Short mmCIF file of C-alpha atoms in Angstrom, two decimals:
data_model
loop_
_atom_site.label_atom_id
_atom_site.label_comp_id
_atom_site.label_asym_id
_atom_site.label_seq_id
_atom_site.Cartn_x
_atom_site.Cartn_y
_atom_site.Cartn_z
CA UNK A 22 -180.37 -108.57 165.66
CA UNK A 23 -183.64 -110.61 165.33
CA UNK A 24 -182.91 -114.38 164.55
CA UNK A 25 -179.91 -116.02 166.63
CA UNK A 26 -177.25 -117.26 163.88
CA UNK A 27 -175.09 -120.66 164.76
CA UNK A 28 -172.01 -121.02 162.53
CA UNK A 29 -171.57 -123.86 160.32
CA UNK A 30 -168.49 -126.60 161.23
CA UNK A 31 -166.99 -125.18 158.15
CA UNK A 32 -167.88 -122.10 156.09
CA UNK A 33 -169.08 -122.06 152.82
CA UNK A 34 -169.55 -119.24 150.55
CA UNK A 35 -172.55 -117.86 149.12
CA UNK A 36 -172.16 -115.62 146.57
CA UNK A 37 -175.55 -113.68 146.47
CA UNK A 38 -174.95 -112.67 150.33
CA UNK A 39 -176.88 -109.47 149.79
CA UNK A 40 -175.27 -105.40 150.98
CA UNK A 41 -173.88 -103.65 148.30
CA UNK A 42 -170.53 -105.63 147.10
CA UNK A 43 -171.67 -108.69 147.95
CA UNK A 44 -170.88 -108.37 143.17
CA UNK A 45 -167.64 -108.24 144.13
CA UNK A 46 -166.68 -109.73 147.41
CA UNK A 47 -164.85 -113.53 147.26
CA UNK A 48 -162.84 -115.38 149.99
CA UNK A 49 -159.88 -116.22 147.16
CA UNK A 50 -157.02 -113.93 145.39
CA UNK A 51 -156.11 -113.58 142.51
CA UNK A 52 -157.38 -112.18 138.93
CA UNK A 53 -160.75 -112.59 137.18
CA UNK A 54 -159.80 -111.40 133.89
CA UNK A 55 -156.90 -110.39 131.25
CA UNK A 56 -156.07 -107.45 131.03
CA UNK A 57 -153.10 -104.01 130.64
CA UNK A 58 -152.60 -101.90 132.53
CA UNK A 59 -151.75 -98.17 130.61
CA UNK A 60 -149.41 -96.68 131.69
CA UNK A 61 -149.18 -92.33 131.06
CA UNK A 62 -146.27 -90.20 131.04
CA UNK A 63 -144.87 -88.93 134.58
CA UNK A 64 -142.29 -91.24 136.78
CA UNK A 65 -145.18 -93.14 138.99
CA UNK A 66 -148.75 -94.51 137.42
CA UNK A 67 -151.23 -94.30 140.18
CA UNK A 68 -153.77 -96.87 139.95
CA UNK A 69 -157.12 -96.12 142.63
CA UNK A 70 -160.91 -94.46 142.88
CA UNK A 71 -161.49 -91.38 145.50
CA UNK A 72 -162.63 -93.81 148.42
CA UNK A 73 -160.39 -91.70 151.95
CA UNK A 74 -157.26 -95.00 151.16
CA UNK A 75 -157.47 -93.10 147.45
CA UNK A 76 -157.64 -90.03 148.45
CA UNK A 77 -154.41 -90.30 150.76
CA UNK A 78 -152.13 -90.10 147.87
CA UNK A 79 -153.22 -88.35 145.27
CA UNK A 80 -153.96 -85.83 148.57
CA UNK A 81 -150.25 -86.14 149.46
CA UNK A 82 -149.19 -85.37 145.24
CA UNK A 83 -151.01 -82.79 145.34
CA UNK A 84 -149.14 -81.18 148.13
CA UNK A 85 -145.67 -82.26 146.96
CA UNK A 86 -146.55 -80.60 143.66
CA UNK A 87 -147.42 -77.52 145.13
CA UNK A 88 -144.99 -76.96 147.69
CA UNK A 89 -142.76 -77.71 144.32
CA UNK A 90 -141.36 -81.03 143.70
CA UNK A 91 -141.78 -81.24 140.09
CA UNK A 92 -140.88 -84.44 140.01
CA UNK A 93 -144.25 -86.17 141.82
CA UNK A 94 -145.49 -85.52 138.46
CA UNK A 95 -148.28 -88.23 137.82
CA UNK A 96 -151.14 -89.58 136.39
CA UNK A 97 -154.12 -90.99 137.76
CA UNK A 98 -156.11 -93.60 136.55
CA UNK A 99 -159.39 -94.32 137.46
CA UNK A 100 -160.01 -98.31 138.97
CA UNK A 101 -163.74 -98.40 138.81
CA UNK A 102 -164.16 -101.20 141.97
CA UNK A 103 -167.84 -102.05 141.92
CA UNK A 104 -166.97 -102.93 138.24
CA UNK A 105 -164.15 -105.33 139.50
CA UNK A 106 -161.28 -103.87 137.98
CA UNK A 107 -159.37 -104.42 141.03
CA UNK A 108 -159.13 -107.74 139.44
CA UNK A 109 -157.49 -107.35 136.24
CA UNK A 110 -154.83 -109.27 135.97
CA UNK A 111 -152.58 -106.21 135.67
CA UNK A 112 -153.79 -104.50 138.32
CA UNK A 113 -153.07 -107.66 140.74
CA UNK A 114 -149.45 -107.69 139.17
CA UNK A 115 -149.91 -104.28 140.85
CA UNK A 116 -151.20 -105.24 144.22
CA UNK A 117 -151.53 -108.48 144.92
CA UNK A 118 -154.23 -107.51 147.81
CA UNK A 119 -156.64 -106.19 144.61
CA UNK A 120 -157.12 -103.26 146.91
CA UNK A 121 -156.76 -100.15 145.24
CA UNK A 122 -154.79 -96.98 145.94
CA UNK A 123 -151.62 -99.10 143.62
CA UNK A 124 -148.81 -97.01 142.60
CA UNK A 125 -146.27 -98.24 139.88
CA UNK A 126 -142.87 -95.62 140.65
CA UNK A 127 -141.16 -96.06 137.14
CA UNK A 128 -137.96 -93.65 137.73
CA UNK A 129 -136.51 -96.95 138.77
CA UNK A 130 -135.46 -99.65 136.88
CA UNK A 131 -136.97 -101.87 137.10
CA UNK A 132 -140.27 -100.17 138.21
CA UNK A 133 -141.41 -100.65 142.09
CA UNK A 134 -144.54 -101.17 143.00
CA UNK A 135 -146.10 -100.29 146.04
CA UNK A 136 -149.36 -101.33 147.21
CA UNK A 137 -151.53 -100.66 150.11
CA UNK A 138 -152.33 -96.88 150.91
CA UNK A 139 -150.03 -96.25 153.94
CA UNK A 140 -146.32 -97.66 152.07
CA UNK A 141 -147.53 -95.64 148.68
CA UNK A 142 -147.19 -92.29 151.51
CA UNK A 143 -144.35 -93.11 152.76
CA UNK A 144 -142.66 -93.88 150.15
CA UNK A 145 -142.85 -90.62 148.64
CA UNK A 146 -142.34 -88.67 151.80
CA UNK A 147 -138.85 -89.87 152.50
CA UNK A 148 -138.49 -90.16 148.26
CA UNK A 149 -138.41 -86.45 148.49
CA UNK A 150 -137.94 -85.90 152.21
CA UNK A 151 -141.21 -83.77 152.53
CA UNK A 152 -144.08 -83.80 155.01
CA UNK A 153 -141.98 -85.65 158.03
CA UNK A 154 -141.36 -84.23 160.87
CA UNK A 155 -138.61 -80.97 160.63
CA UNK A 156 -137.06 -82.11 164.13
CA UNK A 157 -136.34 -86.32 162.89
CA UNK A 158 -136.59 -86.60 168.09
CA UNK A 159 -140.41 -86.91 166.37
CA UNK A 160 -140.74 -89.64 163.36
CA UNK A 161 -141.46 -92.13 165.53
CA UNK A 162 -144.42 -90.52 166.82
CA UNK A 163 -145.82 -89.66 163.54
CA UNK A 164 -144.69 -93.38 162.68
CA UNK A 165 -147.38 -94.60 165.59
CA UNK A 166 -150.31 -92.17 164.20
CA UNK A 167 -149.70 -93.31 160.95
CA UNK A 168 -150.03 -97.10 161.30
CA UNK A 169 -152.66 -96.50 164.69
CA UNK A 170 -154.71 -95.01 161.45
CA UNK A 171 -154.18 -98.36 158.86
CA UNK A 172 -155.01 -100.09 161.88
CA UNK A 173 -158.05 -97.95 163.18
CA UNK A 174 -159.92 -97.22 160.76
CA UNK A 175 -161.06 -100.70 159.23
CA UNK A 176 -163.20 -100.54 162.14
CA UNK A 177 -164.72 -97.45 160.92
CA UNK A 178 -164.53 -98.40 157.17
CA UNK A 179 -165.39 -102.21 157.43
CA UNK A 180 -167.29 -102.40 160.88
CA UNK A 181 -169.31 -98.78 161.65
CA UNK A 182 -169.21 -97.80 157.84
CA UNK A 183 -170.45 -101.40 156.65
CA UNK A 184 -173.60 -102.52 159.40
CA UNK A 185 -174.11 -98.51 159.29
CA UNK A 186 -174.81 -97.80 155.84
CA UNK A 187 -174.47 -100.22 153.44
CA UNK A 188 -175.37 -103.98 154.75
CA UNK A 189 -178.80 -105.53 153.69
CA UNK A 190 -180.50 -104.88 156.92
CA UNK A 191 -180.54 -102.92 160.43
CA UNK A 192 -178.78 -104.62 163.13
CA UNK A 193 -178.45 -103.35 166.48
CA UNK A 194 -175.62 -105.03 167.50
CA UNK A 195 -172.88 -104.74 165.17
CA UNK A 196 -173.73 -100.25 164.90
CA UNK A 197 -173.73 -100.36 167.81
CA UNK A 198 -170.40 -102.27 169.05
CA UNK A 199 -168.65 -100.50 166.09
CA UNK A 200 -170.53 -96.88 166.51
CA UNK A 201 -169.11 -97.41 170.00
CA UNK A 202 -165.52 -98.25 168.42
CA UNK A 203 -166.00 -95.33 165.73
CA UNK A 204 -166.40 -92.40 168.84
CA UNK A 205 -164.23 -94.10 171.06
CA UNK A 206 -161.35 -93.79 168.07
CA UNK A 207 -162.59 -89.82 167.59
CA UNK A 208 -162.29 -89.16 171.56
CA UNK A 209 -158.57 -90.27 171.37
CA UNK A 210 -158.02 -87.77 168.17
CA UNK A 211 -159.94 -85.12 169.88
CA UNK A 212 -157.54 -85.26 173.51
CA UNK A 213 -154.75 -85.49 171.25
CA UNK A 214 -155.93 -82.30 169.13
CA UNK A 215 -156.30 -80.17 172.24
CA UNK A 216 -153.00 -79.69 172.82
CA UNK A 217 -151.45 -80.34 169.35
CA UNK A 218 -152.39 -78.11 166.02
CA UNK A 219 -151.21 -81.63 164.06
CA UNK A 220 -150.79 -85.32 164.76
CA UNK A 221 -147.00 -84.53 165.28
CA UNK A 222 -147.39 -80.80 166.19
CA UNK A 223 -146.90 -78.17 165.18
CA UNK A 224 -145.99 -80.02 161.50
CA UNK A 225 -148.31 -81.54 159.10
CA UNK A 226 -147.26 -84.60 157.86
CA UNK A 227 -148.70 -87.84 155.84
CA UNK A 228 -150.20 -89.13 158.92
CA UNK A 229 -152.06 -86.02 158.89
CA UNK A 230 -153.22 -86.50 155.84
CA UNK A 231 -153.75 -90.43 156.15
CA UNK A 232 -156.13 -89.66 159.19
CA UNK A 233 -157.93 -86.84 157.84
CA UNK A 234 -158.66 -88.57 154.35
CA UNK A 235 -160.97 -91.13 156.81
CA UNK A 236 -161.58 -88.83 160.35
CA UNK A 237 -161.53 -85.89 159.17
CA UNK A 238 -163.71 -86.35 155.86
CA UNK A 239 -166.51 -88.14 158.58
CA UNK A 240 -166.56 -85.45 161.35
CA UNK A 241 -166.80 -82.98 158.53
CA UNK A 242 -170.40 -85.38 157.34
CA UNK A 243 -168.45 -86.96 154.46
CA UNK A 244 -169.06 -90.55 155.03
CA UNK A 245 -172.12 -92.73 155.47
CA UNK A 246 -174.35 -89.62 156.53
CA UNK A 247 -173.42 -90.57 159.65
CA UNK A 248 -172.38 -87.36 161.50
CA UNK A 249 -175.26 -86.63 163.96
CA UNK A 250 -175.71 -90.49 164.59
CA UNK A 251 -171.96 -90.41 166.08
CA UNK A 252 -172.77 -86.63 167.51
CA UNK A 253 -168.95 -85.16 165.47
CA UNK A 254 -169.96 -81.77 166.85
CA UNK A 255 -168.94 -83.28 170.18
CA UNK A 256 -165.32 -83.63 169.24
CA UNK A 257 -163.82 -80.12 168.72
CA UNK A 258 -160.40 -79.79 168.10
CA UNK A 259 -161.04 -82.70 165.64
CA UNK A 260 -163.59 -80.52 163.61
CA UNK A 261 -160.38 -77.32 163.74
CA UNK A 262 -157.62 -79.69 163.23
CA UNK A 263 -160.11 -81.43 160.25
CA UNK A 264 -161.81 -77.88 158.71
CA UNK A 265 -158.34 -76.46 158.64
CA UNK A 266 -156.83 -78.92 156.42
CA UNK A 267 -159.48 -78.87 154.15
CA UNK A 268 -158.96 -75.45 153.62
CA UNK A 269 -155.18 -76.33 151.85
CA UNK A 270 -155.71 -76.33 147.66
CA UNK A 271 -153.80 -78.79 147.32
CA UNK A 272 -156.74 -80.85 149.31
CA UNK A 273 -159.32 -80.05 147.05
CA UNK A 274 -157.06 -81.01 144.29
CA UNK A 275 -156.05 -84.78 145.83
CA UNK A 276 -160.33 -85.00 146.91
CA UNK A 277 -161.38 -84.80 142.84
CA UNK A 278 -158.86 -87.24 141.31
CA UNK A 279 -160.34 -90.49 140.41
CA UNK A 280 -163.55 -89.02 141.60
CA UNK A 281 -166.79 -90.76 139.57
CA UNK A 282 -169.31 -90.43 142.53
CA UNK A 283 -171.45 -87.50 144.08
CA UNK A 284 -173.52 -85.31 142.27
CA UNK A 285 -170.84 -82.38 142.18
CA UNK A 286 -168.91 -82.93 139.27
CA UNK A 287 -167.02 -79.84 139.24
CA UNK A 288 -165.20 -82.51 142.19
CA UNK A 289 -165.23 -85.32 140.16
CA UNK A 290 -161.82 -85.73 138.07
CA UNK A 291 -161.94 -89.54 136.66
CA UNK A 292 -157.72 -88.93 135.40
CA UNK A 293 -155.30 -87.17 136.49
CA UNK A 294 -152.82 -86.46 133.73
CA UNK A 295 -151.88 -82.62 133.82
CA UNK A 296 -152.39 -80.12 135.82
CA UNK A 297 -154.63 -78.02 133.86
CA UNK A 298 -156.83 -81.08 133.95
CA UNK A 299 -158.06 -80.01 137.24
CA UNK A 300 -159.85 -77.00 134.50
CA UNK A 301 -160.60 -78.68 131.89
CA UNK A 302 -161.54 -81.70 132.16
CA UNK A 303 -163.42 -82.38 134.61
CA UNK A 304 -166.98 -84.21 134.77
CA UNK A 305 -169.34 -80.74 134.49
CA UNK A 306 -166.83 -79.62 131.22
CA UNK A 307 -166.87 -82.85 129.86
CA UNK A 308 -170.98 -82.89 130.13
CA UNK A 309 -171.81 -79.71 129.56
CA UNK A 310 -169.36 -80.17 125.88
#
């Protein structure tokens, strides 16, 4: 970094602080406007966007439905975080942290709110007894990897991704710092997957879904245009694992839900209210009408 920054005694918020997300970042919580959340016909109401954290949940929903859990039907409502929809009064009621995804489970009375993607994955997996290790003795291993992802991904997204892709200027120190950590995390995964088909052995679980949504998509070249920079090709075990999960039809559908960005309009299903929406309501179909 060319200039030396001396922190003031007390930090103050400068709203025009630059960066791609400067218009929605703020140091306070709570709603900015009144707006209720929409509620559809299914037991599960998801409010999300197809970021890696959002993809975790839509992939699990689609995997549950593919496995025959018909009571896992859901409505997925688009929350456009670039427009500040996560700060509506309704969304803050569902998630006081104002981050996607948020789930409201209407199969209970009163309805149950669940926020934080890992908590949502665990809630659904336990509710349907699915995508958990077949051997109960491996549950602690699965939980360890699930929480590893929750603790590690902020270094990848908020650290490396921010300074490499979104910061208003490229600064060598933070990019190097977080690139080193991202590569260390990839090496952790690569060493583990050298001896395991999935994160807990032969069982595909919510730990795989959570980790794939970040690190799998990273090595497949879908995050931050950073695959070459991070030399992801060198993590051969991670790539093998990522490609195997990517080939699952439910994963493809999960990636489509609440996706409102990218050049491929056939991969954008802004809202999902029925399984038939994948055939009739993707953006390429809607814009072609």
